[in-house]
């Protein structure tokens, strides 16, 4: 049954349909894979017991019998949830997020909780209060963050799919670092109900998989309007797998964001892999246009302000009264303070401090309002570009997966890992990262496709045509048999 490890969802479904294997056997197989490899990879905070996993899932559906793991900032009914923070230690979710409820309805087997950066704040996975997830392609390197465990589990073949969340790049960066397909859908495409808020105006749930078809399948299950999330958009969800023809849309125009591809600090191996991919799209029939989007260069700075402001507001609710940890102090004010002091890690604390500063009466105009103005300009620049091209293309990242501790001192350099991803969150538009090659030392490289609102189907179609005519998604990390 070794062949199941890196099998696609589609292949596992076929085996289940033909009754070559039962869903209990599939589940047991993947639980065993976690036992065998996760001592090294450290992708999961918890793997649930077999009987309870099966009891949560319906018997039929598009994902019946297919195990996946959920980032630990998305609630699963009657399961613990921590956001990889000490402050939520001991807290159990009382309801299902809309995404997990929909997956269960489609028969998916939710196998456990994936590690991540604390409250999804980070780019490397290193801010988790519990463990440090390794990159399956090189265990001395980070898997990318904040959805570190979700990405590493899929890359190591421990599960065929996972859910992550992406506020400034937390799905696409780890997808690129781990040779996966990862999508940040249009804001409002997937319900945020049950996703613990970080930057509410940007947070979206999305899927990690090892190929485009599987990604489209998982996203079709969770996308669509939800009355429980007021920012969910009432646009009908389509079966994205139907868009996967194997060819690109006739006459497809791809805009290459030149100022990103040739940005200062861009790793030359990444730039050349992306250049080769552009040539490949040309061969597939795409019309390539070079574009410049100068506003995206303000993306990271803008994101820095908006994300901290929203984080400070959202995290005010963790005060020891309602959830998880409570410091043992008599005086109420001291209890709040002590709980937050003990419960939050240093990254979270620094963001709360910066967030409150940029929102404070004396400074909000200078920082927060200005950031919102720039944000509107970023969106309008994208919309302008989509008048002349169908999709935009640029690298997902500027450097290959780095070693643990690389940015311990230079924290700003860590924040700049979001340079190429956070503009899509600020603009609310969908963006997809797909594998596009490896460096000479066999580290994955990711390519990003960005489209207008609700163009997920077009992004998948464009990605699939590339994937099916390139070998990248077929490579596997070593030592994970
Ligand atoms: N690295 C970014 C941050 O720390 C993005 C995080 C995310 O998308 N959740 O804010």
CSV table of C-alpha atoms and ligand atoms in Angstrom, one decimal:
chain,number,residue,atom,x,y,z
A,1,UNK,CA,0.0,0.0,0.0
A,2,UNK,CA,3.1,2.2,-0.1
A,3,UNK,CA,1.8,3.7,-3.3
A,4,UNK,CA,-0.8,5.6,-1.3
A,5,UNK,CA,1.7,8.0,0.3
A,6,UNK,CA,2.0,10.4,-2.6
A,7,UNK,CA,-1.2,9.4,-4.3
A,8,UNK,CA,-3.5,12.2,-5.5
A,9,UNK,CA,-7.0,12.6,-4.2
A,10,UNK,CA,-8.2,11.5,-7.6
A,11,UNK,CA,-6.2,8.2,-7.4
A,12,UNK,CA,-7.4,7.5,-3.9
A,13,UNK,CA,-11.0,8.1,-4.9
A,14,UNK,CA,-10.6,5.7,-7.8
A,15,UNK,CA,-9.3,3.0,-5.4
A,16,UNK,CA,-12.2,3.6,-3.0
A,17,UNK,CA,-14.7,3.6,-5.8
A,18,UNK,CA,-13.4,0.3,-7.2
A,19,UNK,CA,-13.4,-1.1,-3.6
A,20,UNK,CA,-9.7,-1.9,-3.9
A,21,UNK,CA,-9.5,-0.4,-0.5
A,22,UNK,CA,-11.8,0.8,2.3
A,23,UNK,CA,-11.9,4.2,3.8
A,24,UNK,CA,-10.9,2.7,7.2
A,25,UNK,CA,-7.8,1.3,5.5
A,26,UNK,CA,-7.0,4.6,3.9
A,27,UNK,CA,-7.3,6.4,7.2
A,28,UNK,CA,-5.2,3.9,9.1
A,29,UNK,CA,-2.6,4.1,6.4
A,30,UNK,CA,-2.2,7.9,6.8
A,31,UNK,CA,-2.4,7.9,10.6
A,32,UNK,CA,0.5,5.4,10.4
A,33,UNK,CA,2.4,7.7,8.1
A,34,UNK,CA,2.2,10.5,10.7
A,35,UNK,CA,3.5,8.0,13.3
A,36,UNK,CA,6.4,7.1,11.1
A,37,UNK,CA,7.5,10.5,9.8
A,38,UNK,CA,6.0,13.3,11.9
A,39,UNK,CA,8.5,12.7,14.7
A,40,UNK,CA,10.9,14.4,12.4
A,41,UNK,CA,8.7,16.7,10.3
A,42,UNK,CA,6.6,18.0,13.3
A,43,UNK,CA,3.7,19.1,11.1
A,44,UNK,CA,0.8,18.1,13.4
A,45,UNK,CA,-0.2,19.4,16.8
A,46,UNK,CA,-2.6,16.5,17.2
A,47,UNK,CA,-3.8,13.4,15.2
A,48,UNK,CA,-7.2,12.3,16.3
A,49,UNK,CA,-8.2,8.7,17.0
A,50,UNK,CA,-9.6,6.7,14.1
A,51,UNK,CA,-13.1,6.1,15.4
A,52,UNK,CA,-13.8,9.8,16.2
A,53,UNK,CA,-12.5,10.9,12.8
A,54,UNK,CA,-14.8,8.5,11.0
A,55,UNK,CA,-17.7,9.5,13.2
A,56,UNK,CA,-17.4,13.1,12.1
A,57,UNK,CA,-17.6,12.5,8.4
A,58,UNK,CA,-20.6,11.7,6.2
A,59,UNK,CA,-20.5,8.6,4.1
A,60,UNK,CA,-20.8,10.0,0.6
A,61,UNK,CA,-19.6,13.1,-1.2
A,62,UNK,CA,-16.8,14.5,-3.4
A,63,UNK,CA,-14.2,13.9,-0.8
A,64,UNK,CA,-15.6,10.7,0.8
A,65,UNK,CA,-12.8,8.8,2.6
A,66,UNK,CA,-10.0,11.3,1.8
A,67,UNK,CA,-8.0,12.4,4.9
A,68,UNK,CA,-6.7,15.9,5.3
A,69,UNK,CA,-5.4,18.1,8.1
A,70,UNK,CA,-6.6,21.5,9.3
A,71,UNK,CA,-4.5,24.5,10.3
A,72,UNK,CA,-5.0,25.0,14.0
A,73,UNK,CA,-6.7,28.4,13.6
A,74,UNK,CA,-9.8,26.9,12.0
A,75,UNK,CA,-12.2,25.4,14.5
A,76,UNK,CA,-13.4,21.8,14.4
A,77,UNK,CA,-16.3,21.0,16.6
A,78,UNK,CA,-15.4,19.2,19.9
A,79,UNK,CA,-11.7,19.4,19.1
A,80,UNK,CA,-9.1,21.5,20.9
A,81,UNK,CA,-7.8,24.6,19.1
A,82,UNK,CA,-4.8,26.7,20.0
A,83,UNK,CA,-3.7,28.8,17.1
A,84,UNK,CA,-0.3,27.4,18.1
A,85,UNK,CA,-0.5,29.8,21.1
A,86,UNK,CA,-0.3,29.0,24.9
A,87,UNK,CA,-3.1,31.4,25.5
A,88,UNK,CA,-5.6,28.9,24.1
A,89,UNK,CA,-4.2,25.9,25.9
A,90,UNK,CA,-7.1,23.8,27.1
A,91,UNK,CA,-9.8,25.4,24.9
A,92,UNK,CA,-12.1,23.1,23.0
A,93,UNK,CA,-14.1,24.4,20.0
A,94,UNK,CA,-17.9,24.1,20.4
A,95,UNK,CA,-18.8,24.4,16.7
A,96,UNK,CA,-17.5,23.7,13.3
A,97,UNK,CA,-16.1,26.4,10.9
A,98,UNK,CA,-18.2,26.5,7.7
A,99,UNK,CA,-15.2,25.2,5.8
A,100,UNK,CA,-14.8,22.1,8.1
A,101,UNK,CA,-18.5,21.6,8.2
A,102,UNK,CA,-18.7,21.5,4.4
A,103,UNK,CA,-15.7,19.2,4.1
A,104,UNK,CA,-17.3,16.8,6.6
A,105,UNK,CA,-20.5,16.9,4.6
A,106,UNK,CA,-18.5,15.9,1.5
A,107,UNK,CA,-17.2,12.9,3.4
A,108,UNK,CA,-13.6,14.2,4.0
A,109,UNK,CA,-11.8,12.7,7.0
A,110,UNK,CA,-10.4,15.5,9.2
A,111,UNK,CA,-7.4,13.7,10.6
A,112,UNK,CA,-6.0,16.4,13.0
A,113,UNK,CA,-4.7,19.9,13.7
A,114,UNK,CA,-1.7,21.3,11.9
A,115,UNK,CA,1.0,23.4,13.5
A,116,UNK,CA,1.4,27.0,12.4
A,117,UNK,CA,2.9,30.3,13.4
A,118,UNK,CA,1.2,31.7,16.6
A,119,UNK,CA,-2.1,33.2,15.5
A,120,UNK,CA,-0.8,32.9,11.9
A,121,UNK,CA,1.8,35.6,12.5
A,122,UNK,CA,5.0,34.7,10.7
A,123,UNK,CA,6.5,33.5,7.5
A,124,UNK,CA,8.5,30.5,8.6
A,125,UNK,CA,6.5,28.6,11.2
A,126,UNK,CA,9.0,29.5,13.9
A,127,UNK,CA,6.6,31.5,16.1
A,128,UNK,CA,4.6,28.4,17.1
A,129,UNK,CA,4.5,28.0,20.9
A,130,UNK,CA,4.6,24.2,20.6
A,131,UNK,CA,6.9,22.9,17.9
A,132,UNK,CA,9.0,23.8,14.9
A,133,UNK,CA,7.8,22.2,11.6
A,134,UNK,CA,10.6,21.2,9.2
A,135,UNK,CA,10.6,21.5,5.4
A,136,UNK,CA,10.3,17.9,4.0
A,137,UNK,CA,12.7,19.0,1.2
A,138,UNK,CA,15.4,19.8,3.6
A,139,UNK,CA,14.8,19.4,7.3
A,140,UNK,CA,17.3,22.1,8.2
A,141,UNK,CA,15.1,24.6,6.5
A,142,UNK,CA,11.7,26.3,7.2
A,143,UNK,CA,8.6,25.0,5.4
A,144,UNK,CA,7.4,28.6,5.1
A,145,UNK,CA,4.6,30.2,7.2
A,146,UNK,CA,2.4,30.8,8.7
A,147,UNK,CA,0.6,27.6,7.5
A,148,UNK,CA,3.8,25.6,8.2
A,149,UNK,CA,2.3,22.3,9.3
A,150,UNK,CA,-0.4,22.3,6.7
A,151,UNK,CA,2.2,22.6,3.9
A,152,UNK,CA,4.8,20.2,5.4
A,153,UNK,CA,2.2,17.4,6.0
A,154,UNK,CA,1.1,17.5,2.3
A,155,UNK,CA,4.7,17.8,1.0
A,156,UNK,CA,5.8,14.8,3.1
A,157,UNK,CA,2.9,12.7,1.7
A,158,UNK,CA,1.3,12.4,5.2
A,159,UNK,CA,-2.0,13.5,3.7
A,160,UNK,CA,-3.1,14.5,0.2
A,161,UNK,CA,-4.6,17.8,1.2
A,162,UNK,CA,-4.8,20.4,4.0
A,163,UNK,CA,-6.4,23.7,4.8
A,164,UNK,CA,-4.4,26.8,5.7
A,165,UNK,CA,-5.2,30.5,6.0
A,166,UNK,CA,-3.7,33.4,4.1
A,167,UNK,CA,-3.7,36.9,5.4
A,168,UNK,CA,-0.5,38.2,3.7
A,169,UNK,CA,0.9,35.0,2.0
A,170,UNK,CA,0.6,32.2,4.6
A,171,UNK,CA,-0.7,29.7,2.1
A,172,UNK,CA,1.3,30.7,-1.0
A,173,UNK,CA,4.7,31.1,0.6
A,174,UNK,CA,4.7,27.7,2.3
A,175,UNK,CA,3.2,26.2,-0.9
A,176,UNK,CA,6.2,27.7,-2.9
A,177,UNK,CA,8.7,26.5,-0.2
A,178,UNK,CA,7.3,22.9,-0.2
A,179,UNK,CA,6.6,22.4,-4.0
A,180,UNK,CA,2.8,22.5,-3.6
A,181,UNK,CA,-0.2,24.1,-5.1
A,182,UNK,CA,-1.7,26.7,-2.7
A,183,UNK,CA,-4.5,29.2,-3.3
A,184,UNK,CA,-5.6,32.4,-1.6
A,185,UNK,CA,-9.1,32.8,-2.9
A,186,UNK,CA,-11.0,36.1,-3.6
A,187,UNK,CA,-11.9,37.8,-0.3
A,188,UNK,CA,-15.4,36.6,0.4
A,189,UNK,CA,-15.1,33.4,-1.6
A,190,UNK,CA,-14.7,31.1,1.4
A,191,UNK,CA,-16.5,31.8,4.6
A,192,UNK,CA,-14.4,33.0,7.5
A,193,UNK,CA,-16.9,31.6,10.0
A,194,UNK,CA,-14.8,29.6,12.5
A,195,UNK,CA,-11.5,31.0,11.2
A,196,UNK,CA,-9.9,32.7,14.2
A,197,UNK,CA,-9.4,36.2,13.1
A,198,UNK,CA,-6.0,37.8,12.5
A,199,UNK,CA,-6.4,40.5,9.9
A,200,UNK,CA,-10.1,40.2,9.2
A,201,UNK,CA,-10.2,42.4,6.1
A,202,UNK,CA,-7.7,40.0,4.4
A,203,UNK,CA,-8.0,36.6,6.0
A,204,UNK,CA,-9.0,33.8,3.7
A,205,UNK,CA,-9.0,30.0,4.0
A,206,UNK,CA,-7.5,28.0,1.2
A,207,UNK,CA,-6.2,24.6,0.3
A,208,UNK,CA,-2.8,23.0,-0.1
A,209,UNK,CA,-2.4,20.0,-2.4
A,210,UNK,CA,0.3,18.4,-4.6
A,211,UNK,CA,-1.5,19.1,-7.8
A,212,UNK,CA,-4.0,21.5,-9.4
A,213,UNK,CA,-6.9,19.1,-9.9
A,214,UNK,CA,-6.9,18.1,-6.2
A,215,UNK,CA,-6.8,21.8,-5.2
A,216,UNK,CA,-9.8,22.6,-7.4
A,217,UNK,CA,-11.7,19.7,-5.8
A,218,UNK,CA,-11.1,20.8,-2.2
A,219,UNK,CA,-11.9,24.4,-3.0
A,220,UNK,CA,-15.1,23.5,-4.8
A,221,UNK,CA,-16.2,21.9,-1.5
A,222,UNK,CA,-15.6,24.9,0.7
A,223,UNK,CA,-16.3,27.9,-1.6
A,224,UNK,CA,-19.6,29.6,-1.7
A,225,UNK,CA,-21.9,32.0,0.1
A,226,UNK,CA,-22.4,31.7,3.9
A,227,UNK,CA,-24.9,33.7,5.8
A,228,UNK,CA,-22.8,33.2,8.9
A,229,UNK,CA,-20.0,35.5,7.5
A,230,UNK,CA,-21.1,39.0,6.6
A,231,UNK,CA,-18.1,39.4,4.4
A,232,UNK,CA,-18.9,36.2,2.4
A,233,UNK,CA,-20.0,37.2,-1.1
A,234,UNK,CA,-23.1,35.8,-2.7
A,235,UNK,CA,-21.5,34.6,-5.9
A,236,UNK,CA,-22.4,31.0,-6.9
A,237,UNK,CA,-19.5,28.5,-6.4
A,238,UNK,CA,-18.7,26.4,-9.4
A,239,UNK,CA,-17.1,23.0,-9.8
A,240,UNK,CA,-13.6,24.2,-10.6
A,241,UNK,CA,-12.5,20.8,-11.8
A,242,UNK,CA,-14.7,21.3,-14.8
A,243,UNK,CA,-12.5,24.2,-16.0
A,244,UNK,CA,-9.4,22.0,-16.2
A,245,UNK,CA,-9.3,21.3,-19.9
A,246,UNK,CA,-5.5,20.8,-20.2
A,247,UNK,CA,-5.2,23.9,-22.4
A,248,UNK,CA,-5.1,27.5,-21.6
A,249,UNK,CA,-8.0,29.8,-22.5
A,250,UNK,CA,-7.7,30.6,-26.3
A,251,UNK,CA,-6.1,34.0,-26.6
A,252,UNK,CA,-5.1,34.1,-22.9
A,253,UNK,CA,-3.1,37.3,-22.1
A,254,UNK,CA,-0.6,37.0,-19.3
A,255,UNK,CA,0.9,40.1,-17.8
A,256,UNK,CA,4.4,39.7,-16.4
A,257,UNK,CA,4.9,42.0,-13.4
A,258,UNK,CA,8.4,43.1,-14.4
A,259,UNK,CA,9.1,45.2,-11.3
A,260,UNK,CA,8.5,42.1,-9.2
A,261,UNK,CA,10.4,39.7,-11.3
A,262,UNK,CA,13.4,42.0,-11.5
A,263,UNK,CA,13.0,43.4,-8.0
A,264,UNK,CA,16.1,44.1,-6.0
A,265,UNK,CA,17.0,41.0,-3.9
A,266,UNK,CA,15.3,38.6,-6.3
A,267,UNK,CA,17.2,35.3,-6.2
A,268,UNK,CA,18.7,34.7,-9.7
A,269,UNK,CA,17.7,31.0,-9.7
A,270,UNK,CA,14.1,32.0,-8.9
A,271,UNK,CA,14.0,34.7,-11.6
A,272,UNK,CA,15.4,32.3,-14.2
A,273,UNK,CA,13.0,29.5,-13.3
A,274,UNK,CA,10.1,32.0,-13.7
A,275,UNK,CA,11.5,33.2,-17.0
A,276,UNK,CA,11.6,29.6,-18.3
A,277,UNK,CA,8.0,29.2,-17.1
A,278,UNK,CA,7.0,32.4,-19.0
A,279,UNK,CA,8.6,30.9,-22.2
A,280,UNK,CA,6.6,27.7,-21.5
A,281,UNK,CA,3.3,29.7,-21.4
A,282,UNK,CA,4.3,31.2,-24.7
A,283,UNK,CA,4.6,27.8,-26.2
A,284,UNK,CA,1.2,26.9,-24.8
A,285,UNK,CA,-0.2,29.8,-26.8
A,286,UNK,CA,-0.4,32.6,-24.3
A,287,UNK,CA,0.1,36.2,-25.3
A,288,UNK,CA,2.8,37.6,-23.0
A,289,UNK,CA,2.7,41.3,-22.0
A,290,UNK,CA,5.1,43.1,-19.8
A,291,UNK,CA,3.5,45.3,-17.2
A,292,UNK,CA,4.7,47.4,-14.3
A,293,UNK,CA,2.7,47.7,-11.1
A,294,UNK,CA,4.6,50.3,-9.1
A,295,UNK,CA,2.1,50.3,-6.3
A,296,UNK,CA,2.8,46.7,-5.2
A,297,UNK,CA,6.1,48.0,-4.0
A,298,UNK,CA,4.2,49.6,-1.2
A,299,UNK,CA,2.4,46.4,-0.4
A,300,UNK,CA,4.6,45.1,2.4
A,301,UNK,CA,4.6,48.5,4.2
A,302,UNK,CA,0.8,48.9,3.8
A,303,UNK,CA,0.2,45.3,4.9
A,304,UNK,CA,2.4,45.9,8.0
A,305,UNK,CA,0.2,48.7,9.2
A,306,UNK,CA,-3.2,47.1,8.3
A,307,UNK,CA,-2.4,43.6,9.7
A,308,UNK,CA,-1.0,45.0,13.0
A,309,UNK,CA,-4.0,47.3,13.5
A,310,UNK,CA,-6.5,44.4,12.9
A,311,UNK,CA,-4.5,42.0,15.0
A,312,UNK,CA,-4.5,44.3,17.9
A,313,UNK,CA,-8.3,44.6,17.7
A,314,UNK,CA,-8.9,41.0,17.1
A,315,UNK,CA,-6.6,39.7,19.9
A,316,UNK,CA,-8.2,41.9,22.5
A,317,UNK,CA,-10.7,39.1,23.1
A,318,UNK,CA,-8.1,36.8,24.6
A,319,UNK,CA,-8.2,38.1,28.2
A,320,UNK,CA,-8.4,35.0,30.3
A,321,UNK,CA,-12.1,35.4,30.9
A,322,UNK,CA,-13.6,33.6,27.9
A,323,UNK,CA,-11.1,31.2,26.4
A,324,UNK,CA,-8.2,28.9,27.4
A,325,UNK,CA,-5.5,30.1,29.8
A,326,UNK,CA,-6.3,32.1,32.9
A,327,UNK,CA,-3.5,33.4,35.1
A,328,UNK,CA,-4.1,32.6,38.8
A,329,UNK,CA,-4.4,36.2,40.2
A,330,UNK,CA,-7.1,37.7,42.3
A,331,UNK,CA,-7.3,41.2,41.0
A,332,UNK,CA,-9.2,41.3,37.7
A,333,UNK,CA,-7.0,43.8,35.9
A,334,UNK,CA,-3.9,41.9,37.0
A,335,UNK,CA,-5.5,38.7,35.8
A,336,UNK,CA,-6.0,40.2,32.3
A,337,UNK,CA,-2.4,41.4,32.2
A,338,UNK,CA,-0.8,38.3,33.6
A,339,UNK,CA,-2.8,36.0,31.3
A,340,UNK,CA,-1.8,38.0,28.2
A,341,UNK,CA,1.8,38.3,29.4
A,342,UNK,CA,2.0,34.5,30.0
A,343,UNK,CA,-0.1,33.4,27.1
A,344,UNK,CA,1.2,35.4,24.1
A,345,UNK,CA,4.6,34.9,22.5
A,346,UNK,CA,6.9,37.8,21.7
A,347,UNK,CA,5.9,38.1,18.0
A,348,UNK,CA,2.2,38.4,18.9
A,349,UNK,CA,2.9,40.9,21.7
A,350,UNK,CA,5.0,43.1,19.4
A,351,UNK,CA,2.2,43.2,16.8
A,352,UNK,CA,-0.4,44.1,19.4
A,353,UNK,CA,1.8,47.0,20.6
A,354,UNK,CA,2.4,48.2,17.0
A,355,UNK,CA,-1.2,47.8,16.1
A,356,UNK,CA,-2.4,49.8,19.1
A,357,UNK,CA,0.1,52.5,18.3
A,358,UNK,CA,-1.0,52.9,14.6
A,359,UNK,CA,-4.6,53.1,15.7
A,360,UNK,CA,-4.0,55.5,18.6
A,361,UNK,CA,-5.8,58.9,18.5
A,362,UNK,CA,-2.6,60.8,17.7
A,363,UNK,CA,-1.3,58.5,15.0
A,364,UNK,CA,-4.2,56.9,13.2
A,365,UNK,CA,-4.3,59.5,10.4
A,366,UNK,CA,-0.6,59.2,9.8
A,367,UNK,CA,-0.5,55.4,9.7
A,368,UNK,CA,-3.8,53.5,9.5
A,369,UNK,CA,-5.8,55.9,7.3
A,370,UNK,CA,-2.8,56.4,5.0
A,371,UNK,CA,-2.4,52.7,4.7
A,372,UNK,CA,-6.0,52.3,3.8
A,373,UNK,CA,-5.6,55.0,1.1
A,374,UNK,CA,-2.6,53.2,-0.4
A,375,UNK,CA,-4.5,49.9,-0.2
A,376,UNK,CA,-7.2,51.4,-2.4
A,377,UNK,CA,-4.6,52.5,-4.9
A,378,UNK,CA,-3.1,49.0,-5.0
A,379,UNK,CA,-6.4,47.5,-5.8
A,380,UNK,CA,-7.2,50.1,-8.5
A,381,UNK,CA,-3.8,49.5,-10.1
A,382,UNK,CA,-4.6,45.7,-10.3
A,383,UNK,CA,-8.0,46.4,-11.7
A,384,UNK,CA,-6.5,48.7,-14.3
A,385,UNK,CA,-4.1,45.9,-15.3
A,386,UNK,CA,-6.9,43.4,-15.7
A,387,UNK,CA,-8.4,45.7,-18.4
A,388,UNK,CA,-5.6,44.6,-20.7
A,389,UNK,CA,-4.5,41.2,-19.4
A,390,UNK,CA,-6.4,38.2,-18.1
A,391,UNK,CA,-4.0,37.1,-15.4
A,392,UNK,CA,-0.8,38.4,-13.9
A,393,UNK,CA,2.3,36.3,-13.2
A,394,UNK,CA,5.2,36.8,-10.8
A,395,UNK,CA,7.4,34.8,-8.4
A,396,UNK,CA,5.7,33.8,-5.1
A,397,UNK,CA,8.9,34.5,-3.2
A,398,UNK,CA,12.3,36.2,-3.6
A,399,UNK,CA,14.5,33.7,-1.8
A,400,UNK,CA,14.5,29.9,-1.5
A,401,UNK,CA,13.4,28.2,1.8
A,402,UNK,CA,15.9,29.4,4.4
A,403,UNK,CA,17.6,27.9,7.4
A,404,UNK,CA,16.0,28.1,10.8
A,405,UNK,CA,17.0,31.2,12.7
A,406,UNK,CA,18.0,33.1,9.6
A,407,UNK,CA,15.9,36.2,10.5
A,408,UNK,CA,16.2,36.0,14.3
A,409,UNK,CA,17.9,39.4,14.3
A,410,UNK,CA,16.7,41.1,11.1
A,411,UNK,CA,13.0,40.9,11.7
A,412,UNK,CA,12.2,43.3,9.0
A,413,UNK,CA,13.7,41.0,6.5
A,414,UNK,CA,11.4,38.3,7.7
A,415,UNK,CA,8.4,40.6,7.1
A,416,UNK,CA,9.6,41.2,3.6
A,417,UNK,CA,9.0,37.5,2.8
A,418,UNK,CA,5.4,38.7,2.1
A,419,UNK,CA,6.6,41.2,-0.4
A,420,UNK,CA,5.1,39.4,-3.4
A,421,UNK,CA,2.1,37.9,-1.8
A,422,UNK,CA,0.4,40.5,0.4
A,423,UNK,CA,-0.7,42.8,-2.4
A,424,UNK,CA,-3.3,40.3,-3.5
A,425,UNK,CA,-4.7,40.2,0.1
A,426,UNK,CA,-4.8,44.0,0.3
A,427,UNK,CA,-6.6,44.0,-3.1
A,428,UNK,CA,-9.0,41.2,-2.2
A,429,UNK,CA,-8.1,39.3,-5.5
A,430,UNK,CA,-7.3,35.6,-5.8
A,431,UNK,CA,-3.8,34.3,-6.2
A,432,UNK,CA,-2.4,30.8,-6.7
A,433,UNK,CA,1.1,29.5,-6.2
A,434,UNK,CA,2.3,26.5,-8.3
A,435,UNK,CA,5.6,24.6,-8.4
A,436,UNK,CA,7.9,25.9,-11.2
A,437,UNK,CA,11.2,24.3,-10.6
A,438,UNK,CA,14.1,23.7,-8.2
A,439,UNK,CA,17.3,25.5,-7.3
A,440,UNK,CA,20.6,23.7,-7.9
A,441,UNK,CA,20.5,22.4,-4.3
A,442,UNK,CA,17.0,21.0,-4.9
A,443,UNK,CA,14.9,23.6,-3.1
A,444,UNK,CA,11.4,24.2,-4.5
A,445,UNK,CA,10.5,27.4,-6.5
A,446,UNK,CA,7.0,28.8,-6.8
A,447,UNK,CA,5.2,30.8,-9.4
A,448,UNK,CA,2.2,33.0,-8.7
A,449,UNK,CA,-0.8,33.6,-10.9
A,450,UNK,CA,-3.1,36.4,-9.9
A,451,UNK,CA,-6.5,37.2,-11.4
A,452,UNK,CA,-9.5,39.5,-11.0
A,453,UNK,CA,-12.2,38.9,-8.4
A,454,UNK,CA,-13.7,35.4,-8.6
A,455,UNK,CA,-11.4,34.2,-11.3
A,456,UNK,CA,-10.4,31.1,-9.4
A,457,UNK,CA,-11.6,28.9,-12.3
A,458,UNK,CA,-9.4,30.7,-14.8
A,459,UNK,CA,-6.4,30.5,-12.5
A,460,UNK,CA,-6.8,26.8,-12.0
A,461,UNK,CA,-7.2,26.3,-15.8
A,462,UNK,CA,-4.1,28.3,-16.5
A,463,UNK,CA,-2.1,26.5,-13.8
A,464,UNK,CA,-3.3,23.1,-14.9
A,465,UNK,CA,-2.2,23.5,-18.5
A,466,UNK,CA,1.3,24.4,-17.2
A,467,UNK,CA,1.4,21.6,-14.6
A,468,UNK,CA,0.3,18.9,-17.0
A,469,UNK,CA,3.1,19.9,-19.4
A,470,UNK,CA,5.9,20.2,-16.8
A,471,UNK,CA,7.4,17.6,-14.4
A,472,UNK,CA,7.7,19.7,-11.2
A,473,UNK,CA,4.7,18.3,-9.3
A,474,UNK,CA,5.9,14.8,-9.8
A,475,UNK,CA,9.0,15.2,-7.8
A,476,UNK,CA,9.1,13.9,-4.2
A,477,UNK,CA,11.3,14.7,-1.2
A,478,UNK,CA,13.9,12.1,-0.3
A,479,UNK,CA,13.7,9.8,2.8
A,480,UNK,CA,10.0,9.7,3.1
A,481,UNK,CA,9.1,6.2,2.0
B,1,LIG,N1,3.9,36.6,7.1
B,1,LIG,C1,2.7,37.4,7.2
B,1,LIG,C2,2.5,37.8,8.6
B,1,LIG,O1,3.2,37.4,9.5
B,1,LIG,C3,1.5,36.6,6.7
B,1,LIG,C4,0.8,35.8,7.6
B,1,LIG,C5,-0.5,35.2,7.1
B,1,LIG,O2,-0.8,35.3,5.9
B,1,LIG,N2,-1.3,34.7,8.0
B,1,LIG,O3,1.6,38.6,8.9
